Amino acid sequence: MDKKFKLMKDVKHKDGKQKDVNHKDGNKKEGSRKDIHHRNNIHLKRIELKKINVKELYLLYDFIIVIAGIMLMILLILVFLNPNNKHAFLGAFITGGFMNVMNGLKLTKDPKRKSMGMTFILFGIIIGFLGFIML
């Protein structure tokens, strides 16, 4: 077990008896509040941090891309309803560029498609700046 995953550790004394020692302090007084709390929660020996899997990371990228796509559709409807609305036009360009950048970041995680991901990121940034230029 790794030290960063341990909250409490067991220490053997010279007598051969095992005593629970707080990991941070190194010492614990018998009958103290921490000792009583530790005895009540003896089954909670360690706390493990949840590691993010690669699949969960891809799902996070997909979730962000879907939210940006919904936002892009709403902004495009606003642009078609009122073509003079420059703020909706700018928002649509920025959202489209952001979607491209997120797709590029997702592709850069795969070594085989890394160069294609870089071009997605580049074109996403260009689309975002193009919206500012056309404003």
CSV table of C-alpha atoms in Angstrom, one decimal:
chain,number,residue,atom,x,y,z
A,1,MET,CA,0.0,0.0,0.0
A,2,ASP,CA,1.2,3.5,-0.8
A,3,LYS,CA,1.7,6.0,2.0
A,4,LYS,CA,-0.6,8.6,0.3
A,5,PHE,CA,-3.5,6.2,0.5
A,6,LYS,CA,-3.2,5.5,4.2
A,7,LEU,CA,-4.9,7.5,6.9
A,8,MET,CA,-3.9,5.2,9.8
A,9,LYS,CA,-1.1,2.8,10.1
A,10,ASP,CA,-0.4,-0.1,12.5
A,11,VAL,CA,2.8,0.0,14.5
A,12,LYS,CA,4.2,-2.9,16.5
A,13,HIS,CA,5.8,-2.2,19.9
A,14,LYS,CA,8.7,-3.9,21.5
A,15,ASP,CA,6.2,-6.0,23.5
A,16,GLY,CA,4.8,-7.5,20.3
A,17,LYS,CA,1.5,-5.8,20.9
A,18,GLN,CA,0.0,-3.9,18.1
A,19,LYS,CA,-1.1,-0.3,18.6
A,20,ASP,CA,-2.8,2.1,16.3
A,21,VAL,CA,-0.9,5.3,15.7
A,22,ASN,CA,-2.2,8.3,14.0
A,23,HIS,CA,-0.3,8.8,10.7
A,24,LYS,CA,0.1,12.6,11.1
A,25,ASP,CA,1.0,12.9,14.7
A,26,GLY,CA,3.0,9.7,15.3
A,27,ASN,CA,1.7,9.6,18.9
A,28,LYS,CA,-1.7,9.1,20.3
A,29,LYS,CA,-2.7,9.4,23.9
A,30,GLU,CA,-4.9,6.7,25.4
A,31,GLY,CA,-8.4,7.9,26.1
A,32,SER,CA,-8.1,11.0,24.1
A,33,ARG,CA,-10.8,12.2,21.8
A,34,LYS,CA,-8.8,11.1,18.7
A,35,ASP,CA,-8.3,7.7,20.2
A,36,ILE,CA,-11.9,7.1,21.0
A,37,HIS,CA,-12.9,8.3,17.5
A,38,HIS,CA,-10.3,5.9,16.0
A,39,ARG,CA,-11.6,3.0,18.1
A,40,ASN,CA,-15.1,3.7,16.9
A,41,ASN,CA,-14.0,3.8,13.3
A,42,ILE,CA,-11.4,1.0,13.3
A,43,HIS,CA,-12.8,-0.4,10.1
A,44,LEU,CA,-11.8,2.8,8.2
A,45,LYS,CA,-8.1,2.1,8.0
A,46,ARG,CA,-7.4,3.8,4.7
A,47,ILE,CA,-9.0,6.3,2.3
A,48,GLU,CA,-8.3,5.7,-1.4
A,49,LEU,CA,-8.6,8.5,-3.8
A,50,LYS,CA,-10.7,7.8,-6.9
A,51,LYS,CA,-8.5,7.7,-10.0
A,52,ILE,CA,-10.1,9.0,-13.2
A,53,ASN,CA,-10.1,6.4,-16.0
A,54,VAL,CA,-9.4,7.2,-19.6
A,55,LYS,CA,-13.0,6.2,-20.5
A,56,GLU,CA,-14.4,8.7,-18.0
A,57,LEU,CA,-12.2,11.4,-19.4
A,58,TYR,CA,-13.5,10.8,-22.9
A,59,LEU,CA,-17.0,10.9,-21.6
A,60,LEU,CA,-16.3,14.2,-19.9
A,61,TYR,CA,-15.0,15.6,-23.3
A,62,ASP,CA,-18.1,14.2,-25.0
A,63,PHE,CA,-20.4,15.8,-22.4
A,64,ILE,CA,-18.8,19.2,-22.8
A,65,ILE,CA,-19.0,18.9,-26.6
A,66,VAL,CA,-22.7,18.0,-26.4
A,67,ILE,CA,-23.5,21.0,-24.1
A,68,ALA,CA,-21.6,23.3,-26.5
A,69,GLY,CA,-23.5,21.8,-29.5
A,70,ILE,CA,-26.8,22.6,-27.8
A,71,MET,CA,-25.6,26.1,-27.1
A,72,LEU,CA,-24.5,26.5,-30.8
A,73,MET,CA,-27.9,25.3,-32.0
A,74,ILE,CA,-29.7,27.9,-29.8
A,75,LEU,CA,-27.3,30.7,-31.0
A,76,LEU,CA,-27.8,29.7,-34.7
A,77,ILE,CA,-31.6,29.9,-34.3
A,78,LEU,CA,-31.1,33.4,-32.8
A,79,VAL,CA,-28.9,34.3,-35.8
A,80,PHE,CA,-31.5,33.1,-38.3
A,81,LEU,CA,-34.3,34.8,-36.5
A,82,ASN,CA,-32.5,38.2,-36.3
A,83,PRO,CA,-29.5,38.4,-38.8
A,84,ASN,CA,-28.5,41.8,-37.4
A,85,ASN,CA,-27.8,40.4,-33.9
A,86,LYS,CA,-24.0,40.5,-33.9
A,87,HIS,CA,-23.7,39.2,-30.3
A,88,ALA,CA,-25.5,35.9,-31.2
A,89,PHE,CA,-23.3,35.7,-34.4
A,90,LEU,CA,-20.1,36.2,-32.3
A,91,GLY,CA,-21.4,33.6,-29.7
A,92,ALA,CA,-22.0,31.1,-32.5
A,93,PHE,CA,-18.5,31.5,-33.9
A,94,ILE,CA,-16.9,31.2,-30.4
A,95,THR,CA,-19.0,28.2,-29.5
A,96,GLY,CA,-18.2,26.5,-32.8
A,97,GLY,CA,-14.5,27.2,-32.3
A,98,PHE,CA,-14.7,25.9,-28.7
A,99,MET,CA,-16.3,22.7,-29.9
A,100,ASN,CA,-13.5,22.2,-32.5
A,101,VAL,CA,-10.9,22.8,-29.8
A,102,MET,CA,-12.5,20.3,-27.4
A,103,ASN,CA,-12.7,17.7,-30.2
A,104,GLY,CA,-9.0,18.4,-30.9
A,105,LEU,CA,-8.1,17.9,-27.2
A,106,LYS,CA,-9.9,14.6,-27.2
A,107,LEU,CA,-8.0,13.4,-30.3
A,108,THR,CA,-4.6,14.4,-28.9
A,109,LYS,CA,-5.0,11.8,-26.2
A,110,ASP,CA,-4.7,9.1,-28.9
A,111,PRO,CA,-1.1,8.9,-30.3
A,112,LYS,CA,-2.2,7.7,-33.7
A,113,ARG,CA,-4.5,10.7,-34.2
A,114,LYS,CA,-2.5,13.4,-32.4
A,115,SER,CA,-1.7,15.4,-35.6
A,116,MET,CA,-5.3,15.5,-36.6
A,117,GLY,CA,-6.2,16.7,-33.1
A,118,MET,CA,-3.7,19.5,-33.4
A,119,THR,CA,-5.3,20.7,-36.6
A,120,PHE,CA,-8.7,20.6,-35.0
A,121,ILE,CA,-7.3,22.9,-32.2
A,122,LEU,CA,-5.8,25.2,-34.7
A,123,PHE,CA,-8.9,25.5,-36.8
A,124,GLY,CA,-11.0,26.0,-33.6
A,125,ILE,CA,-8.9,29.0,-32.6
A,126,ILE,CA,-9.1,30.4,-36.1
A,127,ILE,CA,-12.9,30.1,-36.1
A,128,GLY,CA,-13.1,31.9,-32.7
A,129,PHE,CA,-10.9,34.8,-34.0
A,130,LEU,CA,-12.9,34.9,-37.2
A,131,GLY,CA,-16.0,35.7,-35.2
A,132,PHE,CA,-14.2,38.7,-33.6
A,133,ILE,CA,-13.0,39.9,-37.0
A,134,MET,CA,-16.5,39.7,-38.5
A,135,LEU,CA,-18.0,41.6,-35.6
